[in-house]
Amino acid sequence: SPEQPVPILPPEVLLKVFRYLSPEDLCHCGQVCTSWSHLAKTGSLWKHLYPVHWARGQHCRGPPEDQEQEPDAEWVQSREDEGRAYQEWDEDADIDESEGALEDSPAIGAIQREKKVLNGIIQNLLPAVGPSVRSIVLAYSVALSSKMVRQILSLCPNLTHLDLTQTDITDSAFDSWACLGACQTLEHLDLSGCAKITDLTLKRLSLALGPGVPQASGGRAHGPAQIWVLDPAQLADIEDEWRCWGGACDGRRGLSEPLAPPTPGACCCKRSRRRGLSANAASYWQQYGSVGGALSGLRTVSPSGGEVDFRTKLAEEAEKPRPRRESCRRLRLLSLSGCFEVTDLGLRALSQRGGLPRLEHLNLSGCLFITECGLQELVTACPSLNDQHFYYCDNINGPHADTASGCQNLQCGFRACCRSGE
Ligand code: FES
């Protein structure tokens, strides 16, 4: 009715309606009232983000695989023109920073909008939906900075697809990948034309992809001493279970807090951490029937980073051979086309820690400092590589030379190639 312009619908029905809206309309809906604001920030509505397109009124949705594979030449050209115009405007910013100047130049206006959309996503959307985001396409962004990428990566831990093609980012964009297993879900990483990227990014990527396939037969870890690690994603669950074991205690103490010396007959929270875990694990086992489940967040890794294994109190269970576990390193596509500062050291970093067992597509066109040796080492660690999607400099007589696809940058005016200008 006219008195009631906003229909009162159950949230599940509203959510279905929201699925048909463009990102812009969804943002407008989020400003209607508090409950709509919460609903508009439902993770499933924001799995695939295209800020560069959205800023230009193109409301792409769905996974990147469903979109056009390559942007057309006209689109790329207009992004380059915008970039140039913005650079010139930025240099003269003191003189010409009026609203009028923005209105006069659609290119500058588009980049200002892009910056606004990126900041809005980082500050208002990702803190709520970050863990649900699967893909982010930022290709050809002029407004994107390394700091923005850093913020995005720390807010979106479950990314599978990241496209940073032809952006101005540096190694510092990947600071958050400097720890083990920081991007274990990543399958597609496009850094084509990111000319400031160096070996440091590849070292961080290799570490962040997590441990590789178990080396030992039957999936058991053998050899050198293992390192205990706590899976951060499950730490909260462990703390909850710890509180469960506490029974009558108030359970407000977290695992990270120092514990008081053991007192006979006292509450479990006052025992030493190890004794508390051991004694109470037994009662938990009686109660829930699975110590392994209770300790699912506590794992061991070998120093080589190869095996990740649950450790339980049941030694005989632990000694049984287990089915071989799949590698965490899920990367299927990596493009470093035009990243001319990358060297064999970077390729070596990628081939370590279990290599890239699922990598099918590898583009190293325009990586001017890599050699046959570096390529050979990496290819040996990439058993799934498809030669049709394997590109490197035509001047290198490297692995799969007869079947690989050669350099892709021969005709490309804006990415490094040892034959440009010939
Ligand atoms: Fe050598 Fe392109 S990098 S042919």
XYZ file of C-alpha atoms and ligand atoms in Angstrom:
426
model
C 0.000 0.000 0.000
C 1.131 3.636 -0.388
C 1.463 3.908 3.421
C 3.697 0.878 3.414
C 6.091 1.257 0.473
C 8.525 -1.386 1.705
C 6.798 -4.760 1.617
C 7.161 -6.884 4.713
C 8.539 -10.140 3.441
C 10.258 -12.929 5.330
C 14.076 -12.657 5.133
C 14.433 -15.840 3.074
C 12.061 -14.466 0.422
C 13.795 -11.084 0.454
C 17.125 -12.833 0.016
C 15.816 -14.556 -3.096
C 14.731 -11.183 -4.467
C 18.131 -9.676 -3.609
C 19.839 -12.315 -5.739
C 18.393 -10.686 -8.861
C 19.672 -7.202 -8.022
C 22.792 -5.539 -9.368
C 25.544 -4.766 -6.834
C 24.582 -1.098 -7.007
C 20.897 -1.796 -6.261
C 21.930 -4.147 -3.480
C 23.921 -1.319 -1.893
C 20.895 0.971 -2.147
C 18.740 -1.696 -0.467
C 21.297 -1.927 2.309
C 20.535 1.708 3.151
C 16.789 1.197 3.628
C 16.787 -0.074 7.216
C 18.898 -2.100 9.643
C 17.404 -5.477 8.778
C 17.830 -4.891 5.044
C 21.354 -3.713 5.700
C 22.151 -7.039 7.456
C 20.457 -9.018 4.717
C 22.266 -7.163 1.914
C 25.531 -8.219 3.527
C 24.759 -11.928 3.231
C 27.914 -13.713 2.084
C 26.255 -15.711 -0.712
C 25.320 -12.449 -2.484
C 28.943 -11.388 -2.749
C 30.932 -14.421 -3.847
C 32.337 -12.843 -7.017
C 33.520 -9.242 -7.062
C 34.229 -7.077 -10.131
C 34.918 -3.586 -8.732
C 36.560 -2.248 -11.912
C 33.553 -3.221 -14.023
C 31.024 -2.103 -11.414
C 32.586 1.359 -11.289
C 31.862 1.654 -15.021
C 28.278 0.484 -14.823
C 28.944 -3.083 -16.014
C 27.253 -5.317 -13.502
C 29.086 -8.607 -13.959
C 27.927 -11.412 -11.696
C 28.735 -15.065 -11.295
C 32.081 -16.847 -11.407
C 34.806 -15.508 -13.699
C 34.734 -18.720 -15.746
C 31.227 -17.721 -16.909
C 32.378 -14.289 -18.100
C 34.110 -13.445 -21.340
C 37.543 -15.032 -21.179
C 39.551 -12.066 -22.435
C 38.478 -8.407 -22.352
C 38.238 -6.997 -25.856
C 40.954 -4.723 -27.219
C 38.691 -1.676 -27.047
C 38.048 -2.178 -23.328
C 41.779 -2.585 -22.630
C 42.573 0.484 -24.720
C 40.069 2.670 -22.866
C 41.523 1.543 -19.499
C 44.971 2.556 -20.734
C 43.693 5.939 -21.927
C 42.039 6.478 -18.548
C 45.296 5.573 -16.793
C 47.261 8.083 -18.825
C 44.685 10.834 -18.298
C 44.609 10.151 -14.564
C 48.396 10.245 -14.312
C 48.538 13.614 -16.061
C 45.702 14.949 -13.912
C 47.351 13.653 -10.759
C 50.614 15.430 -11.618
C 48.711 18.694 -12.040
C 46.384 18.027 -9.105
C 47.311 21.246 -7.266
C 46.193 23.386 -10.147
C 43.157 21.530 -11.393
C 41.444 19.599 -8.637
C 38.029 21.183 -8.960
C 34.749 19.300 -9.424
C 34.503 20.973 -12.808
C 37.699 19.317 -13.954
C 36.274 15.913 -13.018
C 33.083 16.578 -14.924
C 35.088 17.668 -17.952
C 37.052 14.451 -18.029
C 35.038 11.221 -18.083
C 38.298 9.244 -17.761
C 39.229 10.885 -14.469
C 35.654 10.615 -13.242
C 35.686 6.863 -13.962
C 38.868 6.352 -11.976
C 37.574 8.414 -9.071
C 34.462 6.236 -9.074
C 36.634 3.125 -9.177
C 38.586 4.339 -6.158
C 35.328 5.004 -4.299
C 33.953 1.549 -5.119
C 37.199 -0.130 -4.010
C 37.311 1.785 -0.737
C 33.619 1.103 -0.108
C 34.104 -2.627 -0.673
C 37.166 -2.781 1.590
C 35.745 -0.703 4.417
C 32.054 -1.590 4.424
C 31.503 -4.881 2.649
C 34.488 -7.196 3.119
C 34.573 -7.011 6.924
C 31.095 -8.641 6.783
C 31.326 -10.968 3.771
C 35.099 -11.476 3.250
C 35.195 -15.202 4.157
C 32.454 -15.905 1.556
C 34.260 -14.186 -1.308
C 35.670 -16.642 -3.846
C 36.833 -14.481 -6.725
C 37.995 -10.910 -7.216
C 38.712 -9.491 -10.644
C 40.798 -6.328 -10.442
C 42.385 -6.506 -13.878
C 43.346 -3.176 -15.471
C 42.485 -1.210 -12.344
C 44.177 2.173 -12.271
C 43.059 3.121 -8.774
C 44.207 -0.098 -7.107
C 47.159 0.178 -4.710
C 49.287 -2.481 -3.003
C 47.757 -1.453 0.299
C 44.266 -2.148 -1.034
C 45.310 -5.614 -2.214
C 46.875 -6.267 1.190
C 43.615 -5.329 2.917
C 41.545 -7.420 0.498
C 43.716 -10.505 0.985
C 43.594 -10.308 4.745
C 39.780 -9.959 4.679
C 39.182 -12.738 2.111
C 40.953 -15.884 3.349
C 39.025 -18.280 1.061
C 39.764 -16.785 -2.343
C 40.075 -19.206 -5.247
C 40.443 -16.692 -8.085
C 42.497 -13.491 -8.031
C 43.037 -11.451 -11.182
C 45.457 -8.528 -10.842
C 46.335 -8.240 -14.532
C 48.081 -5.028 -15.570
C 47.993 -3.298 -12.195
C 50.683 -1.253 -10.510
C 51.076 -3.428 -7.418
C 54.381 -4.345 -5.775
C 55.579 -7.245 -3.613
C 54.189 -5.521 -0.536
C 50.663 -6.358 -1.737
C 51.341 -9.911 -0.607
C 52.714 -9.222 2.865
C 49.875 -11.246 4.395
C 51.038 -14.306 2.424
C 54.288 -14.441 4.376
C 52.893 -17.165 6.642
C 52.305 -20.863 6.062
C 48.998 -21.725 4.429
C 47.702 -18.162 4.074
C 46.067 -18.796 0.663
C 45.488 -22.542 0.535
C 42.302 -22.250 -1.514
C 43.851 -20.237 -4.339
C 43.489 -21.889 -7.777
C 43.860 -19.022 -10.225
C 46.392 -16.204 -9.910
C 46.866 -13.786 -12.798
C 49.710 -11.312 -12.365
C 50.153 -10.583 -16.092
C 51.685 -7.161 -16.609
C 52.458 -6.602 -12.906
C 55.938 -5.470 -13.832
C 56.995 -4.581 -10.275
C 56.543 -8.120 -8.948
C 59.796 -9.874 -8.005
C 60.935 -13.244 -6.638
C 59.757 -12.166 -3.181
C 56.113 -12.511 -4.239
C 56.773 -16.025 -5.565
C 58.491 -17.036 -2.320
C 55.504 -15.773 -0.357
C 53.083 -17.473 -2.720
C 54.861 -20.803 -2.336
C 54.722 -20.552 1.443
C 51.122 -19.373 1.464
C 49.894 -22.225 -0.725
C 50.598 -24.565 2.175
C 52.257 -27.953 2.392
C 52.427 -30.354 -0.532
C 51.637 -34.021 -1.068
C 52.807 -36.433 1.666
C 56.104 -38.016 0.753
C 55.792 -41.275 2.679
C 53.829 -44.280 1.415
C 50.477 -44.845 3.082
C 50.212 -41.210 4.059
C 52.134 -41.510 7.371
C 54.759 -39.015 8.288
C 58.246 -40.433 8.743
C 61.694 -38.997 9.159
C 62.725 -35.876 11.006
C 60.985 -34.366 13.982
C 57.578 -32.842 13.444
C 56.414 -29.371 14.344
C 53.135 -28.868 16.191
C 50.899 -26.258 14.635
C 47.489 -24.942 15.534
C 45.150 -24.439 12.627
C 43.981 -20.834 13.193
C 40.628 -21.565 11.537
C 39.851 -24.176 14.170
C 41.404 -22.491 17.172
C 38.030 -21.042 18.197
C 36.521 -24.556 18.138
C 39.287 -25.867 20.363
C 38.691 -23.098 22.835
C 34.983 -23.937 22.871
C 35.776 -27.596 23.476
C 38.229 -26.634 26.181
C 35.443 -24.745 27.884
C 33.218 -27.844 27.563
C 35.826 -29.932 29.310
C 35.939 -27.362 32.118
C 32.499 -28.579 33.350
C 31.580 -26.467 36.344
C 34.262 -23.875 35.728
C 33.272 -20.606 34.138
C 35.547 -21.411 31.208
C 36.354 -17.817 30.420
C 40.069 -18.514 30.154
C 41.381 -18.904 26.605
C 44.203 -21.257 25.601
C 46.430 -18.312 24.963
C 46.265 -17.090 28.565
C 48.841 -18.233 31.137
C 47.562 -20.979 33.418
C 48.093 -21.237 37.173
C 50.221 -24.085 38.655
C 48.358 -27.407 39.131
C 46.314 -27.786 42.317
C 45.107 -31.297 43.203
C 41.343 -31.554 42.868
C 41.060 -28.094 41.445
C 39.095 -27.055 38.384
C 40.658 -28.133 35.056
C 41.337 -24.532 34.062
C 43.974 -24.371 36.810
C 45.982 -27.351 35.601
C 48.938 -27.081 33.313
C 47.966 -26.867 29.690
C 49.342 -30.296 28.744
C 47.919 -32.154 31.749
C 44.586 -30.449 31.320
C 44.361 -31.541 27.724
C 45.453 -35.088 28.451
C 43.186 -35.786 31.448
C 40.167 -34.136 29.985
C 40.620 -35.607 26.548
C 39.866 -39.013 28.115
C 36.565 -37.823 29.549
C 35.755 -36.115 26.295
C 36.467 -39.391 24.499
C 33.981 -41.171 26.772
C 31.463 -38.444 26.243
C 31.776 -37.853 22.524
C 33.588 -40.943 21.274
C 36.244 -39.151 19.243
C 39.455 -37.659 20.523
C 40.485 -37.066 16.923
C 37.421 -34.876 16.468
C 38.175 -32.942 19.624
C 41.734 -32.275 18.562
C 40.966 -31.694 14.924
C 42.612 -28.283 15.020
C 45.903 -29.600 16.396
C 48.142 -30.889 13.651
C 51.760 -31.695 12.934
C 53.820 -30.808 9.922
C 57.219 -32.130 8.943
C 60.023 -29.589 8.508
C 59.890 -30.174 4.763
C 56.310 -28.963 4.877
C 55.225 -32.254 3.293
C 52.842 -34.038 5.626
C 49.993 -32.602 7.622
C 48.623 -35.114 10.065
C 46.251 -35.251 13.000
C 47.765 -36.562 16.214
C 45.575 -38.328 18.743
C 46.122 -40.264 21.950
C 45.294 -43.544 20.251
C 48.763 -44.716 19.269
C 47.557 -47.919 17.627
C 45.127 -45.911 15.493
C 47.880 -43.509 14.596
C 50.163 -46.321 13.415
C 47.638 -47.659 10.922
C 48.384 -46.693 7.326
C 46.001 -44.039 6.146
C 44.760 -43.195 2.683
C 47.014 -40.793 0.837
C 45.915 -37.210 1.485
C 45.511 -34.669 -1.252
C 47.943 -31.794 -1.574
C 46.829 -28.424 -0.263
C 48.558 -26.693 -3.149
C 45.600 -26.167 -5.462
C 46.976 -23.608 -7.906
C 45.863 -24.474 -11.464
C 46.725 -21.266 -13.312
C 49.618 -18.901 -12.791
C 50.423 -16.060 -15.159
C 53.560 -13.992 -14.708
C 53.539 -12.667 -18.250
C 55.577 -9.459 -18.387
C 56.859 -9.804 -14.795
C 60.355 -9.299 -16.137
C 62.075 -9.085 -12.735
C 61.288 -12.711 -11.891
C 64.351 -14.984 -11.932
C 65.185 -18.668 -11.470
C 65.180 -18.117 -7.688
C 61.495 -17.285 -7.802
C 60.777 -20.368 -9.930
C 62.760 -22.481 -7.465
C 60.635 -21.190 -4.586
C 57.528 -22.365 -6.440
C 59.010 -25.812 -7.068
C 59.785 -26.315 -3.384
C 57.394 -27.436 -0.620
C 55.774 -30.018 -2.904
C 55.785 -28.004 -6.141
C 52.540 -27.184 -7.913
C 50.945 -30.602 -8.444
C 47.739 -29.271 -10.045
C 49.185 -26.488 -12.164
C 47.920 -26.778 -15.759
C 48.428 -23.276 -17.122
C 51.741 -21.428 -16.714
C 52.585 -18.214 -18.522
C 56.173 -16.972 -18.212
C 56.248 -14.870 -21.395
C 58.457 -11.832 -21.000
C 60.245 -13.127 -17.882
C 63.562 -12.007 -19.285
C 65.873 -13.340 -16.566
C 64.708 -16.937 -16.304
C 66.855 -19.683 -17.809
C 66.508 -23.222 -19.046
C 67.695 -24.576 -15.659
C 65.084 -22.647 -13.680
C 62.331 -23.720 -16.062
C 63.419 -27.340 -15.910
C 63.346 -27.357 -12.120
C 59.851 -25.863 -12.007
C 58.411 -28.082 -14.732
C 59.641 -31.180 -12.879
C 57.522 -30.066 -9.915
C 54.407 -29.445 -12.075
C 53.241 -32.892 -13.257
C 49.835 -31.653 -14.504
C 51.230 -28.914 -16.754
C 49.486 -28.750 -20.137
C 51.977 -27.789 -22.863
C 49.253 -25.984 -24.785
C 49.006 -23.558 -21.871
C 52.715 -23.334 -21.154
C 54.303 -20.114 -22.438
C 57.888 -18.892 -22.196
C 60.488 -16.969 -24.171
C 61.140 -18.285 -27.681
C 64.855 -17.719 -27.188
C 65.114 -20.336 -24.422
C 65.535 -23.938 -25.428
C 63.758 -25.126 -22.320
C 61.601 -28.090 -21.312
C 58.880 -29.302 -23.700
C 60.396 -26.970 -26.306
C 58.622 -28.723 -29.186
C 55.192 -28.769 -27.620
C 55.049 -25.674 -25.374
C 53.282 -22.618 -26.757
C 56.138 -20.081 -26.822
C 56.078 -16.413 -25.897
C 52.737 -14.604 -25.906
C 54.160 -11.102 -25.792
C 55.683 -10.913 -29.295
C 52.861 -8.728 -30.626
C 51.974 -7.110 -27.321
C 53.082 -3.499 -27.176
C 52.731 -3.047 -23.436
C 54.307 -6.153 -21.821
C 57.981 -7.056 -21.642
C 59.405 -9.238 -24.406
C 63.023 -9.676 -25.476
C 61.899 -9.254 -29.084
C 59.845 -6.120 -28.679
C 60.913 -3.542 -31.227
C 62.250 -6.125 -33.654
Fe 61.696 -13.704 -25.468
Fe 59.145 -12.846 -25.771
S 60.376 -12.852 -23.992
S 60.404 -13.915 -27.197
